[in-house]
Amino acid sequence: MNIRKNISTLHLPHNKHTAGVSSIRIAPPQEVVLPLSMHSGAPAVPVVNVGDYVRIGQLIAEEGGNISSPVYATVSGTVKAIEPFEKPNGKSVMSIRIESDGKMEKDPNLAPPEVHDLDTFLAAVRKSGVVGLGGAAFPLWAKLDAVRRNTVDTVLVNGAECEPYITSDHRMMVENTDMLVKGVELLKKYVSSDKVVICIEDNKKDAIEKLTKIFAEDPRVEVFSLPTIYPQGAKQVLLYNVTGKVVKGGQRMASLGVLILNVSSMTKMAEYIETGMPLVDRIVTVCGTAVKQPTNLIAPIGTPISYIIEQAGGLKEEAGKVLIGGPMLGHAQKTLDAPTEKATNAVLVMNKKEAKVYEPSVCIRCGRCIANCPAKLDLSAIDRAMEEENEEKRLAMLEKTGVGQCIECACCSYVCPAHRPILERNNEARAFMKNAKKKSEGGK
């Protein structure tokens, strides 16, 4: 076990109330809704029709482009609809709605894939449907494919889980250690890295102790204890705090000889290669100040949020805000009919007091946002640039700020005493730059 001096950012309240709560597999909901865009890249394309009977693990939507990910049935039952579904950001995506028969029958054709070299390993990961389960949702196969073009000497397994409340990765490490070990062995065999480093914040002592003991005699595997700070799990921060390396704008991690994989993603990958069962369920932390019985649930992907909350005993007081994900990076939901997705690691329900929104006031130039930015961005300069009416001047000003390096951790907004929506401003700036680039390229 190694300990390195880290960059210090925010020391948030942990609120890991479910850290010691074992995951419980829930009974199937009456129906699941499976958006065909639960990953970065092109949406999946349906291969089933309304009225078809499907079983768990059966392919219902295949990859729809160069970067995409398949979708599998997560309950057994009947396809009731293939229709648009509106996400919290207002975008509409196609989805497949399956009415459960309650039997949870598995597809009889499921079988472990044949894996004997890098090509068959990557093909298996591609078919697994596994994406970044820490929130990024980038297809795992596409990330691993970088080993074809780069010499990767270090794989960082991200088990930091730095956001308050969320404990799904923690429970995965403690409860599914055997599959985690198999995942490490697969990486050692097919990625051919010299070192696999399992990175865990030091508030997860049981996971650190268990994994340190298991890998004690393996010189190629290291369990790395990290101070509990936010945003320790952000890939740029983790990279520096563990290896001392810095990734520059536009540069790929793999070009530095490093890959970073979420611990739950790697464990689910190993499960598919071992059993043939693709990604159909996951651990979801259910917590927050309005939840009656905070817990960890193993739920089919596509389960309605309302049913997830019901399985945690419901609410003890009126909800002020419902989030999918953590309080820093999570997305507020407009309806409890929304389903969990592949990257849904938590459902948080905050009471009215915790959900209070403060009116922003004028910037007092205190510099807290800059001091706490992991990317060391001049956030005041970004704000000034966005006030510039001349678009050419605005673009030139923004390019000097390095706003493209923003990792969207929300540290700036969190520490602002004026309650200014700094992260939203950064996102507006990045969107402006992206659109300006498209215009200059002729709208391609």
Short mmCIF file of C-alpha atoms in Angstrom, two decimals:
data_model
loop_
_atom_site.label_atom_id
_atom_site.label_comp_id
_atom_site.label_asym_id
_atom_site.label_seq_id
_atom_site.Cartn_x
_atom_site.Cartn_y
_atom_site.Cartn_z
CA MET A 1 0.00 0.00 0.00
CA ASN A 2 1.42 3.35 -1.03
CA ILE A 3 0.57 6.86 0.09
CA ARG A 4 1.56 9.97 -1.89
CA LYS A 5 1.26 13.64 -0.95
CA ASN A 6 -1.77 14.88 -2.89
CA ILE A 7 -3.07 18.11 -4.36
CA SER A 8 -5.51 19.51 -1.83
CA THR A 9 -8.89 20.72 -3.04
CA LEU A 10 -12.17 20.35 -1.09
CA HIS A 11 -12.81 18.47 2.12
CA LEU A 12 -16.52 17.79 1.80
CA PRO A 13 -18.76 16.10 4.39
CA HIS A 14 -18.53 12.38 3.54
CA ASN A 15 -22.12 11.44 4.36
CA LYS A 16 -21.28 7.84 3.47
CA HIS A 17 -24.25 6.59 5.48
CA THR A 18 -24.55 3.39 3.44
CA ALA A 19 -20.86 2.40 3.46
CA GLY A 20 -21.54 -0.54 5.77
CA VAL A 21 -24.89 -1.50 4.25
CA SER A 22 -24.73 -4.68 2.14
CA SER A 23 -26.35 -4.50 -1.29
CA ILE A 24 -29.82 -6.04 -1.60
CA ARG A 25 -31.20 -7.40 -4.88
CA ILE A 26 -34.66 -5.96 -5.41
CA ALA A 27 -37.71 -7.71 -6.85
CA PRO A 28 -38.25 -6.74 -10.51
CA PRO A 29 -40.33 -3.64 -11.20
CA GLN A 30 -43.49 -3.89 -13.29
CA GLU A 31 -41.62 -2.43 -16.23
CA VAL A 32 -38.24 -1.07 -17.26
CA VAL A 33 -37.45 1.71 -19.70
CA LEU A 34 -34.12 1.33 -21.50
CA PRO A 35 -32.91 4.46 -23.31
CA LEU A 36 -30.83 3.57 -26.37
CA SER A 37 -28.33 6.30 -25.51
CA MET A 38 -26.99 5.34 -22.08
CA HIS A 39 -23.42 5.83 -23.22
CA SER A 40 -21.14 8.31 -24.96
CA GLY A 41 -21.34 8.06 -28.73
CA ALA A 42 -24.07 7.00 -31.15
CA PRO A 43 -27.37 5.57 -29.83
CA ALA A 44 -27.94 1.82 -30.08
CA VAL A 45 -30.34 0.52 -32.77
CA PRO A 46 -33.30 -1.75 -31.81
CA VAL A 47 -33.22 -5.37 -32.99
CA VAL A 48 -36.56 -6.31 -31.39
CA ASN A 49 -40.15 -5.33 -32.18
CA VAL A 50 -43.16 -4.40 -30.10
CA GLY A 51 -44.78 -7.61 -28.87
CA ASP A 52 -41.57 -9.64 -28.74
CA TYR A 53 -40.92 -11.72 -25.62
CA VAL A 54 -37.41 -11.17 -24.26
CA ARG A 55 -35.31 -12.68 -21.49
CA ILE A 56 -32.57 -11.25 -19.28
CA GLY A 57 -29.31 -10.78 -21.16
CA GLN A 58 -30.93 -10.92 -24.60
CA LEU A 59 -29.70 -8.34 -27.10
CA ILE A 60 -32.43 -5.78 -27.78
CA ALA A 61 -30.37 -3.01 -29.41
CA GLU A 62 -27.06 -3.26 -31.25
CA GLU A 63 -24.31 -0.69 -31.64
CA GLY A 64 -25.31 2.24 -33.82
CA GLY A 65 -21.93 3.67 -34.86
CA ASN A 66 -18.16 3.53 -34.50
CA ILE A 67 -18.42 4.50 -30.82
CA SER A 68 -21.54 2.96 -29.31
CA SER A 69 -22.66 0.23 -26.93
CA PRO A 70 -25.29 -2.54 -27.11
CA VAL A 71 -28.32 -2.70 -24.83
CA TYR A 72 -29.66 -5.91 -23.30
CA ALA A 73 -32.98 -6.86 -21.70
CA THR A 74 -32.74 -6.43 -17.94
CA VAL A 75 -35.98 -8.29 -17.07
CA SER A 76 -37.91 -11.03 -18.81
CA GLY A 77 -41.20 -9.97 -20.35
CA THR A 78 -42.81 -8.32 -23.36
CA VAL A 79 -41.62 -5.35 -25.39
CA LYS A 80 -44.51 -2.93 -25.00
CA ALA A 81 -43.14 0.11 -26.82
CA ILE A 82 -40.21 1.53 -28.76
CA GLU A 83 -40.68 5.24 -28.32
CA PRO A 84 -38.98 8.57 -27.55
CA PHE A 85 -37.97 9.31 -23.98
CA GLU A 86 -37.11 12.80 -22.76
CA LYS A 87 -33.98 13.05 -20.63
CA PRO A 88 -33.55 15.68 -17.86
CA ASN A 89 -31.52 17.86 -20.26
CA GLY A 90 -34.55 18.08 -22.53
CA LYS A 91 -33.10 15.89 -25.27
CA SER A 92 -35.28 13.14 -26.64
CA VAL A 93 -33.84 9.65 -27.19
CA MET A 94 -35.46 6.45 -28.34
CA SER A 95 -36.11 3.86 -25.65
CA ILE A 96 -37.41 0.32 -25.31
CA ARG A 97 -40.08 -0.32 -22.68
CA ILE A 98 -40.38 -3.88 -21.39
CA GLU A 99 -43.27 -5.08 -19.25
CA SER A 100 -41.89 -7.58 -16.73
CA ASP A 101 -43.53 -10.98 -16.23
CA GLY A 102 -41.83 -11.26 -12.83
CA LYS A 103 -40.08 -14.52 -13.78
CA MET A 104 -36.62 -13.02 -14.39
CA GLU A 105 -35.80 -15.77 -16.87
CA LYS A 106 -32.31 -15.64 -18.38
CA ASP A 107 -31.63 -15.91 -22.08
CA PRO A 108 -30.85 -19.63 -22.65
CA ASN A 109 -28.26 -18.69 -25.28
CA LEU A 110 -25.99 -16.92 -22.76
CA ALA A 111 -22.48 -18.39 -22.64
CA PRO A 112 -19.03 -17.10 -21.66
CA PRO A 113 -17.18 -15.65 -24.68
CA GLU A 114 -14.03 -17.32 -25.99
CA VAL A 115 -11.09 -15.14 -25.01
CA HIS A 116 -7.53 -16.11 -25.88
CA ASP A 117 -5.79 -12.96 -27.18
CA LEU A 118 -6.14 -9.18 -27.32
CA ASP A 119 -8.55 -9.23 -30.27
CA THR A 120 -10.97 -11.68 -28.69
CA PHE A 121 -10.65 -9.90 -25.32
CA LEU A 122 -11.61 -6.53 -26.81
CA ALA A 123 -14.42 -8.15 -28.82
CA ALA A 124 -15.81 -9.66 -25.61
CA VAL A 125 -15.64 -6.34 -23.75
CA ARG A 126 -17.44 -4.73 -26.68
CA LYS A 127 -20.28 -7.26 -26.53
CA SER A 128 -20.59 -6.93 -22.74
CA GLY A 129 -22.30 -3.54 -22.98
CA VAL A 130 -20.11 -2.24 -20.16
CA VAL A 131 -19.41 1.50 -20.09
CA GLY A 132 -17.82 3.82 -17.57
CA LEU A 133 -19.99 3.11 -14.53
CA GLY A 134 -18.58 5.96 -12.49
CA GLY A 135 -20.60 8.44 -14.50
CA ALA A 136 -18.71 9.07 -17.75
CA ALA A 137 -20.48 6.21 -19.60
CA PHE A 138 -17.75 6.00 -22.26
CA PRO A 139 -17.80 2.48 -23.78
CA LEU A 140 -15.19 0.40 -21.98
CA TRP A 141 -14.07 -1.40 -25.14
CA ALA A 142 -13.25 1.94 -26.80
CA LYS A 143 -11.07 2.99 -23.87
CA LEU A 144 -9.24 -0.35 -23.82
CA ASP A 145 -8.79 -0.24 -27.59
CA ALA A 146 -6.16 2.45 -27.01
CA VAL A 147 -3.65 -0.32 -26.21
CA ARG A 148 -3.50 -1.05 -29.95
CA ARG A 149 -1.96 2.40 -30.56
CA ASN A 150 -0.10 3.06 -27.31
CA THR A 151 2.20 1.24 -24.94
CA VAL A 152 0.27 1.21 -21.67
CA ASP A 153 2.52 0.48 -18.70
CA THR A 154 0.08 1.45 -15.92
CA VAL A 155 -3.63 0.84 -15.37
CA LEU A 156 -5.28 2.85 -12.61
CA VAL A 157 -8.41 1.17 -11.26
CA ASN A 158 -10.52 4.05 -9.96
CA GLY A 159 -12.19 3.13 -6.68
CA ALA A 160 -11.87 6.62 -5.17
CA GLU A 161 -15.62 7.37 -5.19
CA CYS A 162 -15.04 10.88 -3.86
CA GLU A 163 -18.57 12.30 -4.02
CA PRO A 164 -20.56 12.46 -0.77
CA TYR A 165 -23.27 9.84 -0.13
CA ILE A 166 -22.36 7.41 -2.96
CA THR A 167 -21.07 3.98 -1.88
CA SER A 168 -21.85 1.74 -4.88
CA ASP A 169 -18.19 1.33 -5.92
CA HIS A 170 -17.22 0.75 -2.28
CA ARG A 171 -19.76 -2.07 -1.94
CA MET A 172 -18.67 -3.51 -5.28
CA MET A 173 -15.08 -3.79 -4.04
CA VAL A 174 -16.11 -5.42 -0.76
CA GLU A 175 -18.88 -7.69 -2.03
CA ASN A 176 -17.55 -8.74 -5.45
CA THR A 177 -13.87 -9.05 -4.70
CA ASP A 178 -13.56 -12.34 -6.61
CA MET A 179 -14.69 -10.71 -9.86
CA LEU A 180 -12.47 -7.69 -9.20
CA VAL A 181 -9.50 -10.04 -8.87
CA LYS A 182 -10.46 -11.74 -12.16
CA GLY A 183 -10.72 -8.34 -13.80
CA VAL A 184 -7.19 -7.49 -12.66
CA GLU A 185 -5.93 -10.80 -14.06
CA LEU A 186 -7.57 -10.07 -17.42
CA LEU A 187 -5.86 -6.68 -17.58
CA LYS A 188 -2.48 -8.17 -16.70
CA LYS A 189 -2.87 -10.84 -19.37
CA TYR A 190 -4.28 -8.87 -22.32
CA VAL A 191 -3.39 -5.23 -21.74
CA SER A 192 0.16 -6.28 -20.81
CA SER A 193 0.68 -3.39 -18.41
CA ASP A 194 3.55 -3.51 -15.95
CA LYS A 195 1.45 -2.21 -13.10
CA VAL A 196 -2.19 -2.30 -12.03
CA VAL A 197 -2.90 0.25 -9.29
CA ILE A 198 -6.18 0.05 -7.36
CA CYS A 199 -6.83 3.59 -6.13
CA ILE A 200 -9.07 3.97 -3.07
CA GLU A 201 -9.77 6.91 -0.76
CA ASP A 202 -8.78 6.27 2.84
CA ASN A 203 -12.35 6.45 4.15
CA LYS A 204 -12.88 2.93 2.73
CA LYS A 205 -10.59 1.12 5.12
CA ASP A 206 -12.29 -2.29 4.81
CA ALA A 207 -11.81 -2.29 1.03
CA ILE A 208 -8.18 -1.19 1.36
CA GLU A 209 -7.41 -3.86 3.95
CA LYS A 210 -9.15 -6.64 2.03
CA LEU A 211 -7.52 -5.88 -1.32
CA THR A 212 -4.09 -5.22 0.19
CA LYS A 213 -4.17 -8.69 1.74
CA ILE A 214 -5.31 -10.36 -1.47
CA PHE A 215 -2.63 -8.76 -3.65
CA ALA A 216 0.14 -8.76 -1.05
CA GLU A 217 2.25 -11.28 -3.00
CA ASP A 218 1.63 -9.82 -6.45
CA PRO A 219 4.40 -7.36 -7.44
CA ARG A 220 2.38 -6.10 -10.43
CA VAL A 221 -0.61 -4.99 -8.34
CA GLU A 222 -0.61 -2.11 -5.87
CA VAL A 223 -3.37 -0.86 -3.60
CA PHE A 224 -2.95 2.90 -3.37
CA SER A 225 -4.50 4.74 -0.42
CA LEU A 226 -5.55 8.29 -1.23
CA PRO A 227 -6.60 11.11 1.12
CA THR A 228 -10.33 11.72 1.10
CA ILE A 229 -10.64 14.94 -0.86
CA TYR A 230 -12.84 16.11 -3.70
CA PRO A 231 -12.52 15.63 -6.69
CA GLN A 232 -10.06 12.80 -6.05
CA GLY A 233 -11.84 10.51 -8.53
CA ALA A 234 -11.60 12.93 -11.48
CA LYS A 235 -9.27 11.31 -13.98
CA GLN A 236 -6.91 14.30 -14.27
CA VAL A 237 -6.64 14.63 -10.49
CA LEU A 238 -6.24 10.89 -9.95
CA LEU A 239 -3.56 10.71 -12.65
CA TYR A 240 -1.47 13.40 -10.97
CA ASN A 241 -2.00 12.26 -7.40
CA VAL A 242 -1.00 8.66 -8.18
CA THR A 243 1.61 8.99 -10.94
CA GLY A 244 2.70 12.63 -10.86
CA LYS A 245 1.84 12.94 -14.57
CA VAL A 246 -0.19 15.76 -16.10
CA VAL A 247 -2.46 15.34 -19.12
CA LYS A 248 -2.63 18.39 -21.38
CA GLY A 249 -5.55 19.71 -23.41
CA GLY A 250 -6.35 17.38 -26.30
CA GLN A 251 -3.94 14.74 -25.04
CA ARG A 252 -5.08 11.16 -24.44
CA MET A 253 -4.27 9.39 -21.18
CA ALA A 254 -2.99 6.39 -23.12
CA SER A 255 -0.33 8.57 -24.78
CA LEU A 256 1.17 8.92 -21.28
CA GLY A 257 1.18 5.13 -20.90
CA VAL A 258 -1.79 5.16 -18.53
CA LEU A 259 -5.39 3.91 -18.63
CA ILE A 260 -7.95 4.75 -15.94
CA LEU A 261 -10.85 2.33 -15.48
CA ASN A 262 -13.73 2.53 -13.01
CA VAL A 263 -13.66 -0.34 -10.51
CA SER A 264 -17.31 -1.32 -11.11
CA SER A 265 -16.79 -1.25 -14.89
CA MET A 266 -13.84 -3.60 -14.59
CA THR A 267 -15.72 -5.93 -12.24
CA LYS A 268 -18.74 -6.11 -14.57
CA MET A 269 -16.40 -6.77 -17.49
CA ALA A 270 -14.94 -9.74 -15.64
CA GLU A 271 -18.44 -10.99 -14.80
CA TYR A 272 -19.37 -11.07 -18.49
CA ILE A 273 -16.21 -12.90 -19.52
CA GLU A 274 -16.67 -15.38 -16.67
CA THR A 275 -20.42 -16.03 -17.02
CA GLY A 276 -21.62 -14.59 -20.34
CA MET A 277 -24.08 -12.27 -18.59
CA PRO A 278 -23.80 -8.76 -20.08
CA LEU A 279 -24.44 -5.55 -18.17
CA VAL A 280 -28.08 -5.79 -17.04
CA ASP A 281 -27.99 -4.56 -13.44
CA ARG A 282 -25.83 -2.59 -11.05
CA ILE A 283 -25.47 -1.42 -7.46
CA VAL A 284 -27.32 1.85 -6.81
CA THR A 285 -26.91 3.83 -3.60
CA VAL A 286 -30.22 5.28 -2.37
CA CYS A 287 -29.66 8.04 0.15
CA GLY A 288 -30.21 11.70 0.99
CA THR A 289 -31.83 13.69 3.75
CA ALA A 290 -35.40 12.75 2.71
CA VAL A 291 -34.86 8.97 2.33
CA LYS A 292 -36.34 6.84 5.09
CA GLN A 293 -33.96 3.85 4.90
CA PRO A 294 -30.68 4.71 3.10
CA THR A 295 -29.37 1.57 1.43
CA ASN A 296 -27.60 -0.02 -1.53
CA LEU A 297 -29.74 -1.88 -4.06
CA ILE A 298 -28.90 -4.21 -6.92
CA ALA A 299 -31.42 -3.06 -9.50
CA PRO A 300 -32.14 -3.89 -13.14
CA ILE A 301 -31.04 -1.08 -15.42
CA GLY A 302 -34.12 0.82 -16.52
CA THR A 303 -35.89 0.63 -13.15
CA PRO A 304 -38.07 3.72 -12.47
CA ILE A 305 -36.68 6.06 -9.82
CA SER A 306 -40.02 5.93 -8.00
CA TYR A 307 -39.64 2.17 -7.53
CA ILE A 308 -36.03 2.56 -6.38
CA ILE A 309 -37.12 5.03 -3.68
CA GLU A 310 -39.99 2.73 -2.67
CA GLN A 311 -37.54 -0.13 -2.16
CA ALA A 312 -35.62 2.10 0.28
CA GLY A 313 -38.71 2.53 2.44
CA GLY A 314 -39.96 5.64 0.70
CA LEU A 315 -39.51 9.15 2.02
CA LYS A 316 -39.55 10.41 5.60
CA GLU A 317 -40.27 14.00 4.53
CA GLU A 318 -41.16 15.98 1.43
CA ALA A 319 -38.58 15.88 -1.32
CA GLY A 320 -36.93 19.13 -2.35
CA LYS A 321 -34.76 17.68 -5.11
CA VAL A 322 -34.13 14.24 -6.62
CA LEU A 323 -30.72 13.58 -8.14
CA ILE A 324 -29.29 10.78 -10.19
CA GLY A 325 -25.66 10.77 -9.11
CA GLY A 326 -24.00 12.74 -6.35
CA PRO A 327 -24.64 16.24 -4.99
CA MET A 328 -21.71 17.72 -6.93
CA LEU A 329 -22.04 16.09 -10.36
CA GLY A 330 -25.54 14.61 -10.25
CA HIS A 331 -28.46 15.57 -12.48
CA ALA A 332 -31.75 16.81 -11.05
CA GLN A 333 -34.78 14.86 -12.26
CA LYS A 334 -38.02 16.32 -13.54
CA THR A 335 -40.04 13.17 -12.92
CA LEU A 336 -39.79 10.05 -10.79
CA ASP A 337 -40.84 8.03 -13.83
CA ALA A 338 -37.31 8.48 -15.20
CA PRO A 339 -35.34 5.21 -15.27
CA THR A 340 -31.94 4.31 -13.89
CA GLU A 341 -29.32 3.95 -16.61
CA LYS A 342 -26.00 2.15 -16.99
CA ALA A 343 -24.07 4.94 -15.26
CA THR A 344 -26.63 5.52 -12.47
CA ASN A 345 -24.56 4.93 -9.32
CA ALA A 346 -26.94 6.69 -6.93
CA VAL A 347 -30.41 8.09 -6.42
CA LEU A 348 -30.36 10.92 -3.88
CA VAL A 349 -33.43 12.62 -2.47
CA MET A 350 -32.80 15.87 -0.62
CA ASN A 351 -35.29 17.57 1.68
CA LYS A 352 -36.51 21.14 1.18
CA LYS A 353 -33.80 22.64 3.37
CA GLU A 354 -30.91 20.92 1.57
CA ALA A 355 -32.39 21.72 -1.85
CA LYS A 356 -32.68 25.45 -1.23
CA VAL A 357 -31.43 27.53 -4.15
CA TYR A 358 -29.76 30.82 -3.26
CA GLU A 359 -30.01 33.91 -5.44
CA PRO A 360 -26.60 34.80 -6.92
CA SER A 361 -25.11 38.19 -6.10
CA VAL A 362 -22.28 40.21 -7.60
CA CYS A 363 -18.80 38.66 -7.65
CA ILE A 364 -16.72 39.97 -4.74
CA ARG A 365 -13.37 38.96 -6.31
CA CYS A 366 -12.44 36.77 -3.36
CA GLY A 367 -10.55 34.28 -5.57
CA ARG A 368 -11.90 31.17 -3.85
CA CYS A 369 -13.05 29.68 -7.14
CA ILE A 370 -9.57 30.01 -8.64
CA ALA A 371 -7.83 28.73 -5.52
CA ASN A 372 -9.99 25.60 -5.46
CA CYS A 373 -9.98 24.82 -9.19
CA PRO A 374 -8.03 21.58 -9.85
CA ALA A 375 -7.30 22.80 -13.39
CA LYS A 376 -6.14 26.21 -12.05
CA LEU A 377 -8.38 28.11 -14.45
CA ASP A 378 -8.83 31.88 -14.23
CA LEU A 379 -12.59 31.74 -13.80
CA SER A 380 -12.96 35.52 -13.61
CA ALA A 381 -11.37 35.78 -17.06
CA ILE A 382 -13.87 33.27 -18.43
CA ASP A 383 -16.74 35.33 -17.03
CA ARG A 384 -15.32 38.53 -18.52
CA ALA A 385 -14.91 36.85 -21.90
CA MET A 386 -18.52 35.73 -21.93
CA GLU A 387 -19.60 39.36 -21.36
CA GLU A 388 -17.88 40.38 -24.61
CA GLU A 389 -20.51 41.02 -27.29
CA ASN A 390 -18.17 40.68 -30.28
CA GLU A 391 -18.05 36.93 -30.92
CA GLU A 392 -14.61 36.96 -32.52
CA LYS A 393 -13.13 38.81 -29.56
CA ARG A 394 -15.02 36.57 -27.15
CA LEU A 395 -13.59 33.47 -28.81
CA ALA A 396 -10.06 34.85 -28.71
CA MET A 397 -10.43 35.72 -25.04
CA LEU A 398 -11.83 32.29 -24.15
CA GLU A 399 -9.05 30.47 -25.95
CA LYS A 400 -6.55 32.20 -23.68
CA THR A 401 -8.38 31.09 -20.52
CA GLY A 402 -7.97 27.34 -21.11
CA VAL A 403 -11.66 26.76 -20.28
CA GLY A 404 -11.52 23.59 -22.36
CA GLN A 405 -9.55 22.07 -19.47
CA CYS A 406 -12.54 22.41 -17.09
CA ILE A 407 -13.29 19.00 -15.55
CA GLU A 408 -16.80 20.04 -14.46
CA CYS A 409 -16.19 19.12 -10.81
CA ALA A 410 -18.24 22.13 -9.56
CA CYS A 411 -15.65 23.05 -6.91
CA CYS A 412 -15.90 26.66 -8.08
CA SER A 413 -19.66 26.88 -7.62
CA TYR A 414 -19.47 25.08 -4.26
CA VAL A 415 -17.02 27.55 -2.67
CA CYS A 416 -18.49 30.75 -4.14
CA PRO A 417 -19.86 32.93 -1.30
CA ALA A 418 -21.90 34.88 -3.85
CA HIS A 419 -23.62 31.66 -5.00
CA ARG A 420 -22.75 32.38 -8.62
CA PRO A 421 -23.38 29.58 -11.17
CA ILE A 422 -19.73 29.41 -12.22
CA LEU A 423 -19.82 25.87 -13.59
CA GLU A 424 -22.82 26.71 -15.75
CA ARG A 425 -20.88 29.73 -17.08
CA ASN A 426 -17.93 27.48 -17.94
CA ASN A 427 -20.24 25.09 -19.77
CA GLU A 428 -21.76 27.97 -21.72
CA ALA A 429 -18.26 29.08 -22.69
CA ARG A 430 -17.27 25.60 -23.86
CA ALA A 431 -20.49 25.25 -25.84
CA PHE A 432 -19.84 28.64 -27.48
CA MET A 433 -16.32 27.59 -28.47
CA LYS A 434 -17.58 24.29 -29.87
CA ASN A 435 -20.23 26.01 -31.98
CA ALA A 436 -17.75 28.64 -33.14
CA LYS A 437 -15.39 25.90 -34.30
CA LYS A 438 -18.21 24.22 -36.23
CA LYS A 439 -19.02 27.51 -37.97
CA SER A 440 -15.40 28.02 -38.96
CA GLU A 441 -15.33 24.52 -40.43
CA GLY A 442 -18.41 25.20 -42.51
CA GLY A 443 -20.90 23.53 -40.15
CA LYS A 444 -19.38 20.07 -40.54
#
